[in-house]
Amino acid sequence: IISLGFRGEALASISSVSRLTLTSRTAEQQEAWQAYAEGRDMNVTVKPAAHPVGTTLEVLDLFYNTPARRKFLRTEKTEFSHIDEIIRRIALARFDVTINLSHNGKIVRQYRAVPEGGQKERRLGAICGTAFLEQALAIEWQHGDLTLRGWVADPNHTTPALAEIQYCYVNGRMMRDRLINHAIRQACEDKLGADQQPAFVLYLEIDPHQVDVNVHPAKHEVRFHQSRLVHDFIYQGVLSVLQQQLETPLPLDDEPQPAPRPIPENRVAAGRNHFAEPAAREPVAPRYSPAPASGSRPAAPWPNAQPGYQKQQGEVYRQLLQTPAPMQKPKAPEPQEPALAANSQSFGRVLTIVHSDCALLERDGNISLLSLPVAERWLRQAQLTPGEAPVCAQPLLIPLRLKVSAEEKSALEKAQSALAELGIDFQSDAQHVTIRAVPLPLRQQNLQ
C-alpha cells in the first residue's frame, strides 16, 4: 500500500493499444533515455534523448489498432471529464507536486505545489471549489497508530453539488471503501436529510501491516484487520468536529422566553401559510383562556396571539389557536392532582417548530411555546441525575487520554467515587487521565 502497488503492467497494457513514448532522466545522468513501443508486438526501441531531469510519458493514437474499442468511447467532453477527475484525485493525494492539465493546447487546470508546513486550503479550494472550502471543517484526530486528517463540509449547508466531493485516502491511496463511507455517513446522519450525502476530503494513516489491499482489482477497496476499530475511530473523529459547530445551549436557570413579537397572521401549524390572501381581514376581539385553577395546566396563550380571519378561510385556524369557551352545564369537581402529575409524562402535541428553536405545543385546548435548547438541557440533566438504580457505565472502544494539571488530577481523584456513581470510570497516572467508560448520554459526545 505504501508503493501504491505499481509494477508496470499498466504501461504494457497502454502500449498494446497506442503509440507510447517514455522519456526519462535522473539527476545523476548526463543524457536521457527514450523508450518507444507500439501495437501488440511489444517491441521496445531504446535510444538516447535530450530531456530535463524527470519523466515524460506520451500516449498517441489510442485504440488505433483496435477500432472496435473506439465505438465504446463516449464524447470528447465526457472522456475528458474522466481524465479531469483522475487528475483531481492525484492532486488531492500529493499536495507537494505541481500538476498542470492541458486540453487542446490550453492549460485548464493548474494546481501549484504547497511547501511543507504551508497552507493547503488554497490548493483545496482550487481542486474542490470555493463553495466546499467555505463550508469545510478541518479534522485532526489521532489514536495510537491511527491518524485522521482532512476536511468535512458542514452538513447543514451541504448542497447536491457539494455532495459529489467525496474523497478518502488510506496511506495516500484513493479509496472508495464501504466501511469508511458508512462511518462518515453515520457521523453526519443526524444533520443530513434522507436524500443528502456528506462531502469530505479525508486522509487516514494506518500501519500498512493492518491493511490488505488485494481485495479490489482497481485497489479502490481494502480490508482492515481491525475493521471495527477503524470504523469507530473515523466515526468519532468526524463526529467530534461536527459537534464543535453546535451552538452553545441556554443555561439551565434561564426561563423559556416568549416570542419577541406576536405570531404573524395566517401562520398555520404545519409551518406553511395556506390562508394568506390579498382580501381584507375582519378584526376579531381576542379571547383568552380562563386562569388555571392549579399549576397542573400549561400556561394560557399570550396576549395578541389571535390574528384576524375571514369566515371562509379561517375556521381551521380559529379552532387551532382559540381555546373553546367553558361549558355552561355544571359538572362534578375533578380531583386535585399533584403539581407535576399532569406534565410529567408529556408536554402535549407538537404542532410546529418556530424559528428552529421553539416548539408550538397544544395540550388540553391550550397553546404554549417550549424552548428546545432549554428542554434539551433539562433532559440531559435528568438523564445524568442518579436515581434508585445505578447509572450504567458504557466502556469506550477507544479510551480517551487527557493531560491534566496536578490540581485537576487531585480533584478528580477526590471525586472518583462520586464519578463512578455517575458512570464515569477513569484511571490516572503521573500527568494524564485515561477515561475508560462514561454514561450512555455522554457516549456519543465530544469528550475532548
PDB file of C-alpha atoms in Angstrom, residues 122-343:
ATOM      1  CA  ARG A 122      -5.702  27.397  -1.273  1.00  0.00           C
ATOM      2  CA  ARG A 123      -4.981  24.251  -3.267  1.00  0.00           C
ATOM      3  CA  LEU A 124      -8.012  22.553  -1.743  1.00  0.00           C
ATOM      4  CA  GLY A 125     -10.166  25.432  -2.971  1.00  0.00           C
ATOM      5  CA  ALA A 126      -8.635  25.206  -6.450  1.00  0.00           C
ATOM      6  CA  ILE A 127      -9.448  21.482  -6.644  1.00  0.00           C
ATOM      7  CA  CYS A 128     -12.798  21.236  -4.853  1.00  0.00           C
ATOM      8  CA  GLY A 129     -14.079  24.782  -5.342  1.00  0.00           C
ATOM      9  CA  THR A 130     -14.602  27.747  -3.059  1.00  0.00           C
ATOM     10  CA  ALA A 131     -18.100  26.533  -2.082  1.00  0.00           C
ATOM     11  CA  PHE A 132     -16.597  23.457  -0.396  1.00  0.00           C
ATOM     12  CA  LEU A 133     -13.777  25.489   1.148  1.00  0.00           C
ATOM     13  CA  GLU A 134     -16.250  27.913   2.762  1.00  0.00           C
ATOM     14  CA  GLN A 135     -18.084  25.036   4.487  1.00  0.00           C
ATOM     15  CA  ALA A 136     -15.025  22.860   5.208  1.00  0.00           C
ATOM     16  CA  LEU A 137     -14.319  21.908   8.833  1.00  0.00           C
ATOM     17  CA  ALA A 138     -10.733  20.807   9.493  1.00  0.00           C
ATOM     18  CA  ILE A 139     -10.200  17.433  11.201  1.00  0.00           C
ATOM     19  CA  GLU A 140      -7.130  16.387  13.203  1.00  0.00           C
ATOM     20  CA  TRP A 141      -7.768  13.128  15.084  1.00  0.00           C
ATOM     21  CA  GLN A 142      -5.278  10.555  16.354  1.00  0.00           C
ATOM     22  CA  HIS A 143      -5.217   7.398  18.419  1.00  0.00           C
ATOM     23  CA  GLY A 144      -2.224   5.092  18.560  1.00  0.00           C
ATOM     24  CA  ASP A 145      -1.186   4.201  15.002  1.00  0.00           C
ATOM     25  CA  LEU A 146      -4.353   5.733  13.528  1.00  0.00           C
ATOM     26  CA  THR A 147      -4.413   9.310  12.270  1.00  0.00           C
ATOM     27  CA  LEU A 148      -7.295  11.077  10.534  1.00  0.00           C
ATOM     28  CA  ARG A 149      -6.797  14.436   8.841  1.00  0.00           C
ATOM     29  CA  GLY A 150      -8.647  16.438   6.252  1.00  0.00           C
ATOM     30  CA  TRP A 151     -11.889  18.341   5.876  1.00  0.00           C
ATOM     31  CA  VAL A 152     -15.604  17.609   6.072  1.00  0.00           C
ATOM     32  CA  ALA A 153     -18.288  20.022   4.898  1.00  0.00           C
ATOM     33  CA  ASP A 154     -20.837  21.335   7.381  1.00  0.00           C
ATOM     34  CA  PRO A 155     -23.865  19.020   6.817  1.00  0.00           C
ATOM     35  CA  ASN A 156     -26.263  21.894   7.487  1.00  0.00           C
ATOM     36  CA  HIS A 157     -25.042  23.627   4.317  1.00  0.00           C
ATOM     37  CA  THR A 158     -24.421  20.631   2.058  1.00  0.00           C
ATOM     38  CA  THR A 159     -25.826  21.049  -1.450  1.00  0.00           C
ATOM     39  CA  PRO A 160     -26.190  18.426  -4.212  1.00  0.00           C
ATOM     40  CA  ALA A 161     -23.139  19.929  -5.919  1.00  0.00           C
ATOM     41  CA  LEU A 162     -21.022  19.639  -2.758  1.00  0.00           C
ATOM     42  CA  ALA A 163     -22.207  16.055  -2.186  1.00  0.00           C
ATOM     43  CA  GLU A 164     -20.197  14.995  -5.242  1.00  0.00           C
ATOM     44  CA  ILE A 165     -16.994  15.814  -3.333  1.00  0.00           C
ATOM     45  CA  GLN A 166     -16.246  12.541  -1.552  1.00  0.00           C
ATOM     46  CA  TYR A 167     -12.553  11.691  -1.447  1.00  0.00           C
ATOM     47  CA  CYS A 168     -10.889   9.405   1.072  1.00  0.00           C
ATOM     48  CA  TYR A 169      -7.267   8.273   1.086  1.00  0.00           C
ATOM     49  CA  VAL A 170      -5.642   5.445   3.034  1.00  0.00           C
ATOM     50  CA  ASN A 171      -1.893   6.000   3.345  1.00  0.00           C
ATOM     51  CA  GLY A 172      -2.024   8.180   0.243  1.00  0.00           C
ATOM     52  CA  ARG A 173      -4.104   5.787  -1.863  1.00  0.00           C
ATOM     53  CA  MET A 174      -7.514   6.881  -3.159  1.00  0.00           C
ATOM     54  CA  MET A 175     -10.280   4.681  -1.708  1.00  0.00           C
ATOM     55  CA  ARG A 176     -13.996   4.149  -2.128  1.00  0.00           C
ATOM     56  CA  ASP A 177     -14.365   1.772   0.771  1.00  0.00           C
ATOM     57  CA  ARG A 178     -17.819   0.938   2.121  1.00  0.00           C
ATOM     58  CA  LEU A 179     -16.657   0.775   5.733  1.00  0.00           C
ATOM     59  CA  ILE A 180     -15.133   4.256   5.563  1.00  0.00           C
ATOM     60  CA  ASN A 181     -18.152   5.739   3.805  1.00  0.00           C
ATOM     61  CA  HIS A 182     -20.511   4.147   6.346  1.00  0.00           C
ATOM     62  CA  ALA A 183     -18.585   5.602   9.296  1.00  0.00           C
ATOM     63  CA  ILE A 184     -18.676   9.095   7.775  1.00  0.00           C
ATOM     64  CA  ARG A 185     -22.347   8.821   6.865  1.00  0.00           C
ATOM     65  CA  GLN A 186     -23.256   7.596  10.365  1.00  0.00           C
ATOM     66  CA  ALA A 187     -21.455  10.546  11.964  1.00  0.00           C
ATOM     67  CA  CYS A 188     -23.408  13.014   9.797  1.00  0.00           C
ATOM     68  CA  GLU A 189     -26.805  11.284   9.720  1.00  0.00           C
ATOM     69  CA  ASP A 190     -28.387  13.453  12.430  1.00  0.00           C
ATOM     70  CA  LYS A 191     -27.761  16.574  10.349  1.00  0.00           C
ATOM     71  CA  LEU A 192     -28.412  15.195   6.847  1.00  0.00           C
ATOM     72  CA  GLY A 193     -31.730  14.667   5.146  1.00  0.00           C
ATOM     73  CA  ALA A 194     -32.776  11.348   3.661  1.00  0.00           C
ATOM     74  CA  ASP A 195     -31.663  12.440   0.180  1.00  0.00           C
ATOM     75  CA  GLN A 196     -28.467  14.243   1.242  1.00  0.00           C
ATOM     76  CA  GLN A 197     -24.898  12.982   1.166  1.00  0.00           C
ATOM     77  CA  PRO A 198     -21.863  14.192   3.146  1.00  0.00           C
ATOM     78  CA  ALA A 199     -18.984  15.993   1.429  1.00  0.00           C
ATOM     79  CA  PHE A 200     -15.451  15.297   2.633  1.00  0.00           C
ATOM     80  CA  VAL A 201     -11.749  15.043   1.812  1.00  0.00           C
ATOM     81  CA  LEU A 202     -10.161  12.780   4.431  1.00  0.00           C
ATOM     82  CA  TYR A 203      -6.762  11.152   4.855  1.00  0.00           C
ATOM     83  CA  LEU A 204      -6.380   8.046   7.027  1.00  0.00           C
ATOM     84  CA  GLU A 205      -2.900   6.980   8.090  1.00  0.00           C
ATOM     85  CA  ILE A 206      -2.582   3.443   9.424  1.00  0.00           C
ATOM     86  CA  ASP A 207       0.066   0.784   9.918  1.00  0.00           C
ATOM     87  CA  PRO A 208       0.415  -0.863   6.465  1.00  0.00           C
ATOM     88  CA  HIS A 209       0.507  -4.288   8.097  1.00  0.00           C
ATOM     89  CA  GLN A 210      -3.076  -3.707   9.294  1.00  0.00           C
ATOM     90  CA  VAL A 211      -4.424  -3.318   5.738  1.00  0.00           C
ATOM     91  CA  ASP A 212      -4.997  -5.877   2.977  1.00  0.00           C
ATOM     92  CA  VAL A 213      -5.060  -4.212  -0.456  1.00  0.00           C
ATOM     93  CA  ASN A 214      -5.644  -7.370  -2.504  1.00  0.00           C
ATOM     94  CA  VAL A 215      -9.424  -7.052  -2.378  1.00  0.00           C
ATOM     95  CA  HIS A 216     -10.430  -4.939  -5.377  1.00  0.00           C
ATOM     96  CA  PRO A 217      -8.969  -5.239  -8.912  1.00  0.00           C
ATOM     97  CA  ALA A 218      -8.520  -1.460  -9.085  1.00  0.00           C
ATOM     98  CA  LYS A 219      -7.382  -1.319  -5.431  1.00  0.00           C
ATOM     99  CA  HIS A 220     -10.287   1.008  -4.589  1.00  0.00           C
ATOM    100  CA  GLU A 221     -11.285  -1.079  -1.567  1.00  0.00           C
ATOM    101  CA  VAL A 222      -9.207  -2.505   1.257  1.00  0.00           C
ATOM    102  CA  ARG A 223      -9.766  -4.886   4.136  1.00  0.00           C
ATOM    103  CA  PHE A 224      -8.805  -3.671   7.593  1.00  0.00           C
ATOM    104  CA  HIS A 225      -7.674  -6.318  10.059  1.00  0.00           C
ATOM    105  CA  GLN A 226      -9.389  -4.374  12.861  1.00  0.00           C
ATOM    106  CA  SER A 227     -12.339  -3.069  10.895  1.00  0.00           C
ATOM    107  CA  ARG A 228     -14.483  -2.225  13.926  1.00  0.00           C
ATOM    108  CA  LEU A 229     -11.699  -0.174  15.485  1.00  0.00           C
ATOM    109  CA  VAL A 230     -11.119   1.750  12.242  1.00  0.00           C
ATOM    110  CA  HIS A 231     -14.859   2.332  11.764  1.00  0.00           C
ATOM    111  CA  ASP A 232     -15.370   3.759  15.253  1.00  0.00           C
ATOM    112  CA  PHE A 233     -12.171   5.801  15.024  1.00  0.00           C
ATOM    113  CA  ILE A 234     -13.357   7.539  11.839  1.00  0.00           C
ATOM    114  CA  TYR A 235     -16.869   7.927  13.275  1.00  0.00           C
ATOM    115  CA  GLN A 236     -15.650   9.608  16.455  1.00  0.00           C
ATOM    116  CA  GLY A 237     -13.212  11.830  14.558  1.00  0.00           C
ATOM    117  CA  VAL A 238     -15.858  13.186  12.190  1.00  0.00           C
ATOM    118  CA  LEU A 239     -18.479  13.447  14.946  1.00  0.00           C
ATOM    119  CA  SER A 240     -16.171  15.434  17.217  1.00  0.00           C
ATOM    120  CA  VAL A 241     -15.534  18.173  14.654  1.00  0.00           C
ATOM    121  CA  LEU A 242     -19.231  18.391  13.779  1.00  0.00           C
ATOM    122  CA  GLN A 243     -20.250  18.757  17.418  1.00  0.00           C
ATOM    123  CA  GLN A 244     -17.839  21.643  17.866  1.00  0.00           C
ATOM    124  CA  GLN A 245     -20.053  23.608  15.468  1.00  0.00           C
ATOM    125  CA  LEU A 246     -23.166  23.266  17.635  1.00  0.00           C
ATOM    126  CA  GLU A 247     -24.443  26.420  19.258  1.00  0.00           C
ATOM    127  CA  THR A 248     -23.939  26.733  22.992  1.00  0.00           C
ATOM    128  CA  PRO A 249     -27.264  25.806  24.619  1.00  0.00           C
ATOM    129  CA  LEU A 250     -29.024  28.135  27.012  1.00  0.00           C
ATOM    130  CA  PRO A 251     -28.139  27.841  30.725  1.00  0.00           C
ATOM    131  CA  LEU A 252     -30.344  25.688  32.920  1.00  0.00           C
ATOM    132  CA  ASP A 253     -31.650  28.509  35.055  1.00  0.00           C
ATOM    133  CA  ASP A 254     -32.937  30.519  32.077  1.00  0.00           C
ATOM    134  CA  GLU A 255     -36.672  30.588  31.697  1.00  0.00           C
ATOM    135  CA  PRO A 256     -38.057  29.923  28.217  1.00  0.00           C
ATOM    136  CA  GLN A 257     -38.600  33.369  26.715  1.00  0.00           C
ATOM    137  CA  PRO A 258     -41.822  34.135  24.841  1.00  0.00           C
ATOM    138  CA  ALA A 259     -41.668  35.100  21.214  1.00  0.00           C
ATOM    139  CA  PRO A 260     -40.388  38.676  20.846  1.00  0.00           C
ATOM    140  CA  ARG A 261     -43.326  39.509  18.576  1.00  0.00           C
ATOM    141  CA  PRO A 262     -46.820  38.153  18.006  1.00  0.00           C
ATOM    142  CA  ILE A 263     -47.252  35.200  15.709  1.00  0.00           C
ATOM    143  CA  PRO A 264     -47.630  36.537  12.155  1.00  0.00           C
ATOM    144  CA  GLU A 265     -51.068  36.343  10.655  1.00  0.00           C
ATOM    145  CA  ASN A 266     -52.008  33.087   8.990  1.00  0.00           C
ATOM    146  CA  ARG A 267     -49.062  31.165  10.476  1.00  0.00           C
ATOM    147  CA  VAL A 268     -50.626  27.731  10.195  1.00  0.00           C
ATOM    148  CA  ALA A 269     -49.409  24.945  12.432  1.00  0.00           C
ATOM    149  CA  ALA A 270     -48.000  22.882   9.578  1.00  0.00           C
ATOM    150  CA  GLY A 271     -45.367  25.547   9.031  1.00  0.00           C
ATOM    151  CA  ARG A 272     -46.737  26.815   5.690  1.00  0.00           C
ATOM    152  CA  ASN A 273     -49.140  29.719   5.168  1.00  0.00           C
ATOM    153  CA  HIS A 274     -52.176  28.206   3.464  1.00  0.00           C
ATOM    154  CA  PHE A 275     -54.508  31.061   4.340  1.00  0.00           C
ATOM    155  CA  ALA A 276     -52.677  34.153   3.066  1.00  0.00           C
ATOM    156  CA  GLU A 277     -54.906  36.031   0.670  1.00  0.00           C
ATOM    157  CA  PRO A 278     -54.915  39.640  -0.519  1.00  0.00           C
ATOM    158  CA  ALA A 279     -58.516  40.052   0.631  1.00  0.00           C
ATOM    159  CA  ALA A 280     -59.255  42.345   3.585  1.00  0.00           C
ATOM    160  CA  ARG A 281     -59.499  40.818   7.040  1.00  0.00           C
ATOM    161  CA  GLU A 282     -62.135  41.385   9.666  1.00  0.00           C
ATOM    162  CA  PRO A 283     -60.878  42.307  13.144  1.00  0.00           C
ATOM    163  CA  VAL A 284     -61.913  39.903  15.853  1.00  0.00           C
ATOM    164  CA  ALA A 285     -61.722  40.592  19.558  1.00  0.00           C
ATOM    165  CA  PRO A 286     -59.180  38.300  21.182  1.00  0.00           C
ATOM    166  CA  ARG A 287     -60.371  35.583  23.524  1.00  0.00           C
ATOM    167  CA  TYR A 288     -58.354  34.348  26.418  1.00  0.00           C
ATOM    168  CA  SER A 289     -58.368  31.156  28.405  1.00  0.00           C
ATOM    169  CA  PRO A 290     -59.559  31.320  31.993  1.00  0.00           C
ATOM    170  CA  ALA A 291     -56.789  31.257  34.533  1.00  0.00           C
ATOM    171  CA  PRO A 292     -55.930  27.685  35.512  1.00  0.00           C
ATOM    172  CA  ALA A 293     -57.089  26.565  38.911  1.00  0.00           C
ATOM    173  CA  SER A 294     -53.773  24.934  39.747  1.00  0.00           C
ATOM    174  CA  GLY A 295     -50.241  24.663  38.445  1.00  0.00           C
ATOM    175  CA  SER A 296     -51.060  21.463  36.583  1.00  0.00           C
ATOM    176  CA  ARG A 297     -52.240  23.244  33.406  1.00  0.00           C
ATOM    177  CA  PRO A 298     -49.922  24.701  30.774  1.00  0.00           C
ATOM    178  CA  ALA A 299     -49.675  28.438  30.533  1.00  0.00           C
ATOM    179  CA  ALA A 300     -52.526  30.214  28.724  1.00  0.00           C
ATOM    180  CA  PRO A 301     -51.872  31.696  25.297  1.00  0.00           C
ATOM    181  CA  TRP A 302     -50.008  35.003  25.359  1.00  0.00           C
ATOM    182  CA  PRO A 303     -51.841  38.267  24.509  1.00  0.00           C
ATOM    183  CA  ASN A 304     -52.199  39.468  20.938  1.00  0.00           C
ATOM    184  CA  ALA A 305     -51.712  35.950  19.616  1.00  0.00           C
ATOM    185  CA  GLN A 306     -55.143  35.863  17.956  1.00  0.00           C
ATOM    186  CA  PRO A 307     -54.980  37.091  14.324  1.00  0.00           C
ATOM    187  CA  GLY A 308     -57.930  38.352  12.319  1.00  0.00           C
ATOM    188  CA  TYR A 309     -59.552  35.980   9.852  1.00  0.00           C
ATOM    189  CA  GLN A 310     -62.316  35.542   7.329  1.00  0.00           C
ATOM    190  CA  LYS A 311     -65.076  33.047   7.923  1.00  0.00           C
ATOM    191  CA  GLN A 312     -64.471  31.033   4.791  1.00  0.00           C
ATOM    192  CA  GLN A 313     -60.706  30.810   5.263  1.00  0.00           C
ATOM    193  CA  GLY A 314     -60.040  30.966   8.980  1.00  0.00           C
ATOM    194  CA  GLU A 315     -62.281  28.325  10.545  1.00  0.00           C
ATOM    195  CA  VAL A 316     -59.485  25.787  10.975  1.00  0.00           C
ATOM    196  CA  TYR A 317     -57.090  28.472  12.135  1.00  0.00           C
ATOM    197  CA  ARG A 318     -59.598  29.750  14.706  1.00  0.00           C
ATOM    198  CA  GLN A 319     -60.117  26.251  16.106  1.00  0.00           C
ATOM    199  CA  LEU A 320     -56.380  25.808  16.408  1.00  0.00           C
ATOM    200  CA  LEU A 321     -55.496  28.982  18.300  1.00  0.00           C
ATOM    201  CA  GLN A 322     -58.635  29.698  20.322  1.00  0.00           C
ATOM    202  CA  THR A 323     -59.456  27.826  23.462  1.00  0.00           C
ATOM    203  CA  PRO A 324     -63.086  26.619  23.499  1.00  0.00           C
ATOM    204  CA  ALA A 325     -65.374  28.525  25.828  1.00  0.00           C
ATOM    205  CA  PRO A 326     -66.053  26.854  29.162  1.00  0.00           C
ATOM    206  CA  MET A 327     -69.024  24.516  29.266  1.00  0.00           C
ATOM    207  CA  GLN A 328     -72.142  26.138  30.799  1.00  0.00           C
ATOM    208  CA  LYS A 329     -73.578  22.990  32.315  1.00  0.00           C
ATOM    209  CA  PRO A 330     -72.380  22.114  35.790  1.00  0.00           C
ATOM    210  CA  LYS A 331     -70.039  19.226  36.244  1.00  0.00           C
ATOM    211  CA  ALA A 332     -68.647  17.344  39.159  1.00  0.00           C
ATOM    212  CA  PRO A 333     -65.451  18.752  40.613  1.00  0.00           C
ATOM    213  CA  GLU A 334     -62.343  16.977  39.412  1.00  0.00           C
ATOM    214  CA  PRO A 335     -59.949  15.534  41.951  1.00  0.00           C
ATOM    215  CA  GLN A 336     -56.885  17.632  42.538  1.00  0.00           C
ATOM    216  CA  GLU A 337     -53.650  16.297  41.059  1.00  0.00           C
ATOM    217  CA  PRO A 338     -50.155  16.931  42.278  1.00  0.00           C
ATOM    218  CA  ALA A 339     -48.493  19.875  40.583  1.00  0.00           C
ATOM    219  CA  LEU A 340     -46.251  17.737  38.367  1.00  0.00           C
ATOM    220  CA  ALA A 341     -48.614  14.849  37.665  1.00  0.00           C
ATOM    221  CA  ALA A 342     -50.183  16.275  34.515  1.00  0.00           C
ATOM    222  CA  ASN A 343     -46.941  17.401  32.901  1.00  0.00           C
TER     223      ASN A 343
END
